[in-house]
mmCIF file of C-alpha atoms and ligand atoms in Angstrom:
data_model
loop_
_atom_site.group_PDB
_atom_site.id
_atom_site.type_symbol
_atom_site.label_atom_id
_atom_site.label_comp_id
_atom_site.label_asym_id
_atom_site.label_seq_id
_atom_site.Cartn_x
_atom_site.Cartn_y
_atom_site.Cartn_z
ATOM 1 C CA UNK A 17 101.805 27.286 133.615
ATOM 2 C CA UNK A 18 98.558 28.571 133.953
ATOM 3 C CA UNK A 19 95.767 27.105 131.621
ATOM 4 C CA UNK A 20 92.725 29.101 131.512
ATOM 5 C CA UNK A 21 89.408 27.262 130.401
ATOM 6 C CA UNK A 22 86.929 29.643 128.844
ATOM 7 C CA UNK A 23 83.241 28.746 127.832
ATOM 8 C CA UNK A 24 82.568 29.842 124.156
ATOM 9 C CA UNK A 25 80.243 32.635 125.612
ATOM 10 C CA UNK A 26 81.602 34.743 128.518
ATOM 11 C CA UNK A 27 82.607 38.049 129.278
ATOM 12 C CA UNK A 28 86.367 38.276 130.184
ATOM 13 C CA UNK A 29 87.455 41.269 132.160
ATOM 14 C CA UNK A 30 91.509 41.983 132.191
ATOM 15 C CA UNK A 31 92.474 43.483 135.134
ATOM 16 C CA UNK A 32 95.676 45.551 135.580
ATOM 17 C CA UNK A 33 97.414 48.499 136.031
ATOM 18 C CA UNK A 34 98.806 50.549 133.011
ATOM 19 C CA UNK A 35 101.786 49.075 131.547
ATOM 20 C CA UNK A 36 101.011 45.601 132.883
ATOM 21 C CA UNK A 37 100.431 44.432 129.274
ATOM 22 C CA UNK A 38 96.667 43.983 128.963
ATOM 23 C CA UNK A 39 96.714 44.919 125.413
ATOM 24 C CA UNK A 40 99.538 42.917 124.425
ATOM 25 C CA UNK A 41 98.023 39.949 126.213
ATOM 26 C CA UNK A 42 94.812 40.704 124.575
ATOM 27 C CA UNK A 43 96.376 40.566 121.311
ATOM 28 C CA UNK A 44 97.986 37.269 122.131
ATOM 29 C CA UNK A 45 95.178 35.309 123.034
ATOM 30 C CA UNK A 46 92.005 36.780 121.420
ATOM 31 C CA UNK A 47 90.766 37.779 117.885
ATOM 32 C CA UNK A 48 90.910 41.622 117.320
ATOM 33 C CA UNK A 49 87.172 41.747 116.948
ATOM 34 C CA UNK A 50 86.676 40.075 120.327
ATOM 35 C CA UNK A 51 88.444 42.790 122.185
ATOM 36 C CA UNK A 52 86.585 45.908 123.559
ATOM 37 C CA UNK A 53 89.273 48.600 124.701
ATOM 38 C CA UNK A 54 88.911 51.629 126.510
ATOM 39 C CA UNK A 55 91.971 53.380 124.543
ATOM 40 C CA UNK A 56 89.997 52.133 121.374
ATOM 41 C CA UNK A 57 86.589 53.735 122.561
ATOM 42 C CA UNK A 58 88.450 56.956 123.549
ATOM 43 C CA UNK A 59 89.945 57.307 120.135
ATOM 44 C CA UNK A 60 86.457 56.518 118.603
ATOM 45 C CA UNK A 61 84.763 59.208 120.436
ATOM 46 C CA UNK A 62 87.508 61.917 120.757
ATOM 47 C CA UNK A 63 90.050 61.412 118.060
ATOM 48 C CA UNK A 64 92.418 60.668 121.002
ATOM 49 C CA UNK A 65 93.204 57.392 122.637
ATOM 50 C CA UNK A 66 94.566 59.078 125.736
ATOM 51 C CA UNK A 67 91.673 61.886 125.974
ATOM 52 C CA UNK A 68 90.762 61.598 130.142
ATOM 53 C CA UNK A 69 88.052 63.995 129.317
ATOM 54 C CA UNK A 70 86.421 61.535 126.904
ATOM 55 C CA UNK A 71 86.554 58.757 129.536
ATOM 56 C CA UNK A 72 82.700 58.769 130.408
ATOM 57 C CA UNK A 73 81.567 59.009 126.718
ATOM 58 C CA UNK A 74 84.167 56.091 125.838
ATOM 59 C CA UNK A 75 82.638 53.768 128.840
ATOM 60 C CA UNK A 76 79.119 54.455 127.078
ATOM 61 C CA UNK A 77 80.562 52.944 123.769
ATOM 62 C CA UNK A 78 82.177 50.042 125.683
ATOM 63 C CA UNK A 79 79.314 49.158 127.606
ATOM 64 C CA UNK A 80 77.177 49.440 124.540
ATOM 65 C CA UNK A 81 79.392 47.246 122.620
ATOM 66 C CA UNK A 82 79.169 44.633 125.428
ATOM 67 C CA UNK A 83 75.551 44.933 125.723
ATOM 68 C CA UNK A 84 75.278 44.032 121.807
ATOM 69 C CA UNK A 85 77.904 41.352 121.784
ATOM 70 C CA UNK A 86 76.302 39.653 125.113
ATOM 71 C CA UNK A 87 72.813 39.629 123.361
ATOM 72 C CA UNK A 88 74.386 37.988 120.444
ATOM 73 C CA UNK A 89 76.332 35.491 122.507
ATOM 74 C CA UNK A 90 79.682 36.630 121.555
ATOM 75 C CA UNK A 91 82.710 36.160 123.825
ATOM 76 C CA UNK A 92 84.092 39.710 124.680
ATOM 77 C CA UNK A 93 87.194 40.799 126.390
ATOM 78 C CA UNK A 94 87.475 44.038 127.764
ATOM 79 C CA UNK A 95 90.805 45.629 127.783
ATOM 80 C CA UNK A 96 90.500 48.486 130.339
ATOM 81 C CA UNK A 97 92.310 48.739 133.786
ATOM 82 C CA UNK A 98 89.158 47.536 135.626
ATOM 83 C CA UNK A 99 90.916 47.809 138.952
ATOM 84 C CA UNK A 100 87.861 49.198 140.774
ATOM 85 C CA UNK A 101 85.018 47.091 141.976
ATOM 86 C CA UNK A 102 82.726 49.858 140.970
ATOM 87 C CA UNK A 103 83.689 49.909 137.284
ATOM 88 C CA UNK A 104 83.714 46.138 137.303
ATOM 89 C CA UNK A 105 80.234 46.061 138.543
ATOM 90 C CA UNK A 106 78.697 48.101 135.473
ATOM 91 C CA UNK A 107 80.270 45.585 133.118
ATOM 92 C CA UNK A 108 79.364 42.469 134.921
ATOM 93 C CA UNK A 109 75.682 43.584 135.302
ATOM 94 C CA UNK A 110 75.375 43.732 131.690
ATOM 95 C CA UNK A 111 76.857 40.102 131.376
ATOM 96 C CA UNK A 112 74.649 38.908 133.838
ATOM 97 C CA UNK A 113 71.472 40.348 132.161
ATOM 98 C CA UNK A 114 72.512 38.184 129.360
ATOM 99 C CA UNK A 115 73.506 35.098 131.588
ATOM 100 C CA UNK A 116 76.981 35.112 130.384
ATOM 101 C CA UNK A 117 79.688 33.645 132.784
ATOM 102 C CA UNK A 118 82.064 36.491 134.010
ATOM 103 C CA UNK A 119 85.848 35.601 133.760
ATOM 104 C CA UNK A 120 88.732 37.628 135.370
ATOM 105 C CA UNK A 121 92.163 37.634 134.474
ATOM 106 C CA UNK A 122 94.498 39.495 136.586
ATOM 107 C CA UNK A 123 97.597 40.726 135.151
ATOM 108 C CA UNK A 124 100.190 42.033 137.175
ATOM 109 C CA UNK A 125 104.127 41.804 136.384
ATOM 110 C CA UNK A 126 104.797 43.982 139.408
ATOM 111 C CA UNK A 127 105.200 47.909 139.942
ATOM 112 C CA UNK A 128 108.814 48.097 138.518
ATOM 113 C CA UNK A 129 107.843 46.600 135.141
ATOM 114 C CA UNK A 130 104.762 48.565 134.797
ATOM 115 C CA UNK A 131 106.889 51.807 135.526
ATOM 116 C CA UNK A 132 109.716 50.887 133.209
ATOM 117 C CA UNK A 133 107.361 50.200 130.417
ATOM 118 C CA UNK A 134 105.378 53.245 130.789
ATOM 119 C CA UNK A 135 108.556 55.207 130.622
ATOM 120 C CA UNK A 136 109.162 54.203 127.169
ATOM 121 C CA UNK A 137 105.698 55.403 126.168
ATOM 122 C CA UNK A 138 105.210 58.922 125.135
ATOM 123 C CA UNK A 139 101.659 58.693 125.678
ATOM 124 C CA UNK A 140 102.057 57.326 129.441
ATOM 125 C CA UNK A 141 104.061 60.121 130.953
ATOM 126 C CA UNK A 142 101.822 60.330 134.074
ATOM 127 C CA UNK A 143 103.681 60.240 137.471
ATOM 128 C CA UNK A 144 104.201 56.632 139.410
ATOM 129 C CA UNK A 145 101.561 57.515 141.707
ATOM 130 C CA UNK A 146 98.988 56.384 138.999
ATOM 131 C CA UNK A 147 100.312 52.909 138.654
ATOM 132 C CA UNK A 148 100.906 52.317 142.502
ATOM 133 C CA UNK A 149 97.287 53.782 143.145
ATOM 134 C CA UNK A 150 96.081 51.314 140.257
ATOM 135 C CA UNK A 151 97.813 48.356 141.735
ATOM 136 C CA UNK A 152 96.854 48.987 145.142
ATOM 137 C CA UNK A 153 93.208 49.106 144.249
ATOM 138 C CA UNK A 154 93.628 45.901 142.080
ATOM 139 C CA UNK A 155 95.086 44.137 145.365
ATOM 140 C CA UNK A 156 92.284 45.410 147.424
ATOM 141 C CA UNK A 157 89.723 44.020 145.181
ATOM 142 C CA UNK A 158 91.156 40.443 144.477
ATOM 143 C CA UNK A 159 89.420 38.815 147.422
ATOM 144 C CA UNK A 160 86.147 40.101 146.479
ATOM 145 C CA UNK A 161 86.062 39.059 142.839
ATOM 146 C CA UNK A 162 83.859 35.855 143.630
ATOM 147 C CA UNK A 163 81.605 37.884 145.365
ATOM 148 C CA UNK A 164 81.222 40.423 142.706
ATOM 149 C CA UNK A 165 80.114 37.244 140.576
ATOM 150 C CA UNK A 166 83.214 36.295 138.551
ATOM 151 C CA UNK A 167 83.144 32.354 138.235
ATOM 152 C CA UNK A 168 86.716 32.101 136.626
ATOM 153 C CA UNK A 169 89.342 33.980 138.335
ATOM 154 C CA UNK A 170 92.739 33.790 137.207
ATOM 155 C CA UNK A 171 95.596 35.600 138.683
ATOM 156 C CA UNK A 172 99.050 36.007 136.577
ATOM 157 C CA UNK A 173 101.201 37.594 139.287
ATOM 158 C CA UNK A 174 104.609 37.530 137.379
ATOM 159 C CA UNK A 175 106.075 38.089 133.898
ATOM 160 C CA UNK A 176 106.479 34.094 133.621
ATOM 161 C CA UNK A 177 102.949 33.713 134.703
ATOM 162 C CA UNK A 178 101.816 36.046 132.117
ATOM 163 C CA UNK A 179 104.112 34.797 129.245
ATOM 164 C CA UNK A 180 103.170 31.152 129.828
ATOM 165 C CA UNK A 181 99.264 31.351 130.297
ATOM 166 C CA UNK A 182 97.368 29.180 127.697
ATOM 167 C CA UNK A 183 93.742 29.817 127.062
ATOM 168 C CA UNK A 184 91.552 27.120 125.816
ATOM 169 C CA UNK A 185 88.005 27.458 124.800
ATOM 170 C CA UNK A 186 85.491 25.173 126.083
ATOM 171 C CA UNK A 187 83.690 23.517 123.040
HETATM 172 P P1 GTP B 227 97.477 50.430 129.404
HETATM 173 O O1 GTP B 227 97.003 50.528 128.073
HETATM 174 O O2 GTP B 227 98.375 51.665 129.833
HETATM 175 O O3 GTP B 227 96.563 50.147 130.359
HETATM 176 O O4 GTP B 227 98.614 49.292 129.338
HETATM 177 P P2 GTP B 227 98.506 47.710 129.011
HETATM 178 O O5 GTP B 227 98.342 47.311 130.278
HETATM 179 O O6 GTP B 227 97.456 47.474 128.096
HETATM 180 O O7 GTP B 227 99.819 47.593 128.534
HETATM 181 P P3 GTP B 227 100.349 47.202 126.898
HETATM 182 O O8 GTP B 227 100.061 45.831 126.610
HETATM 183 O O9 GTP B 227 99.777 48.370 126.036
HETATM 184 O O10 GTP B 227 101.840 47.324 127.335
HETATM 185 C C1 GTP B 227 102.487 48.464 127.621
HETATM 186 C C2 GTP B 227 103.868 48.389 127.117
HETATM 187 O O11 GTP B 227 104.669 47.255 127.518
HETATM 188 C C3 GTP B 227 103.852 48.207 125.515
HETATM 189 O O12 GTP B 227 105.229 48.972 125.181
HETATM 190 C C4 GTP B 227 104.225 46.916 125.249
HETATM 191 O O13 GTP B 227 105.148 46.524 124.032
HETATM 192 C C5 GTP B 227 105.034 46.269 126.407
HETATM 193 N N1 GTP B 227 104.818 44.847 126.794
HETATM 194 C C6 GTP B 227 103.597 44.405 127.259
HETATM 195 N N2 GTP B 227 103.836 43.264 127.403
HETATM 196 C C7 GTP B 227 105.163 42.895 127.370
HETATM 197 C C8 GTP B 227 105.796 41.500 127.416
HETATM 198 O O14 GTP B 227 105.283 40.769 128.119
HETATM 199 N N3 GTP B 227 107.155 41.682 127.414
HETATM 200 C C9 GTP B 227 107.591 42.755 127.093
HETATM 201 N N4 GTP B 227 108.949 42.846 126.730
HETATM 202 N N5 GTP B 227 107.126 44.078 126.519
HETATM 203 C C10 GTP B 227 105.565 44.039 126.961
#
């Protein structure tokens, strides 16, 4: 069982390919109001959670929300793929400005599971290369997470590890 201990105030980045189960994991372990999701933000700025064209504006909203929640010292979870170091850097920079601890929770049940799940999702009918590229970027970045400033790094690399994870808040 993976036991994840988080301080009451921190920025948590979920890191995982499409179909890995980030949104499901976030919903299981965090309050809806603690979760800032890129899909949700795309919906807010474009009326379409899948609008790729809206991604820059959606991330502006994601970053603004993170900034405000960090200022208010509210634990915040970012539900986005976050597989590229340069994308993570923009988010961790905000946390560092507000002296928030950064935690990374890597979610990877494996390529086959991500692909199988996406096959069942009408809004995720992109080619398998998308998940492959995301997982490859994710794996490339794992070794550098500490250097990026993550103080808590948890890797849930199987369906069992993801299912069994327990998150506790430090009092
Ligand atoms: P993106 O939004 O595309 O990045 O995906 P995601 O990583 O947020 O995955 P999400 O949680 O949306 O799950 C994708 C699909 O897999 C959904 O249809 C979920 O119902 C399903 N799913 C996620 N986690 C689990 C799980 O632990 N078990 C099972 N059986 N299905 C899951």
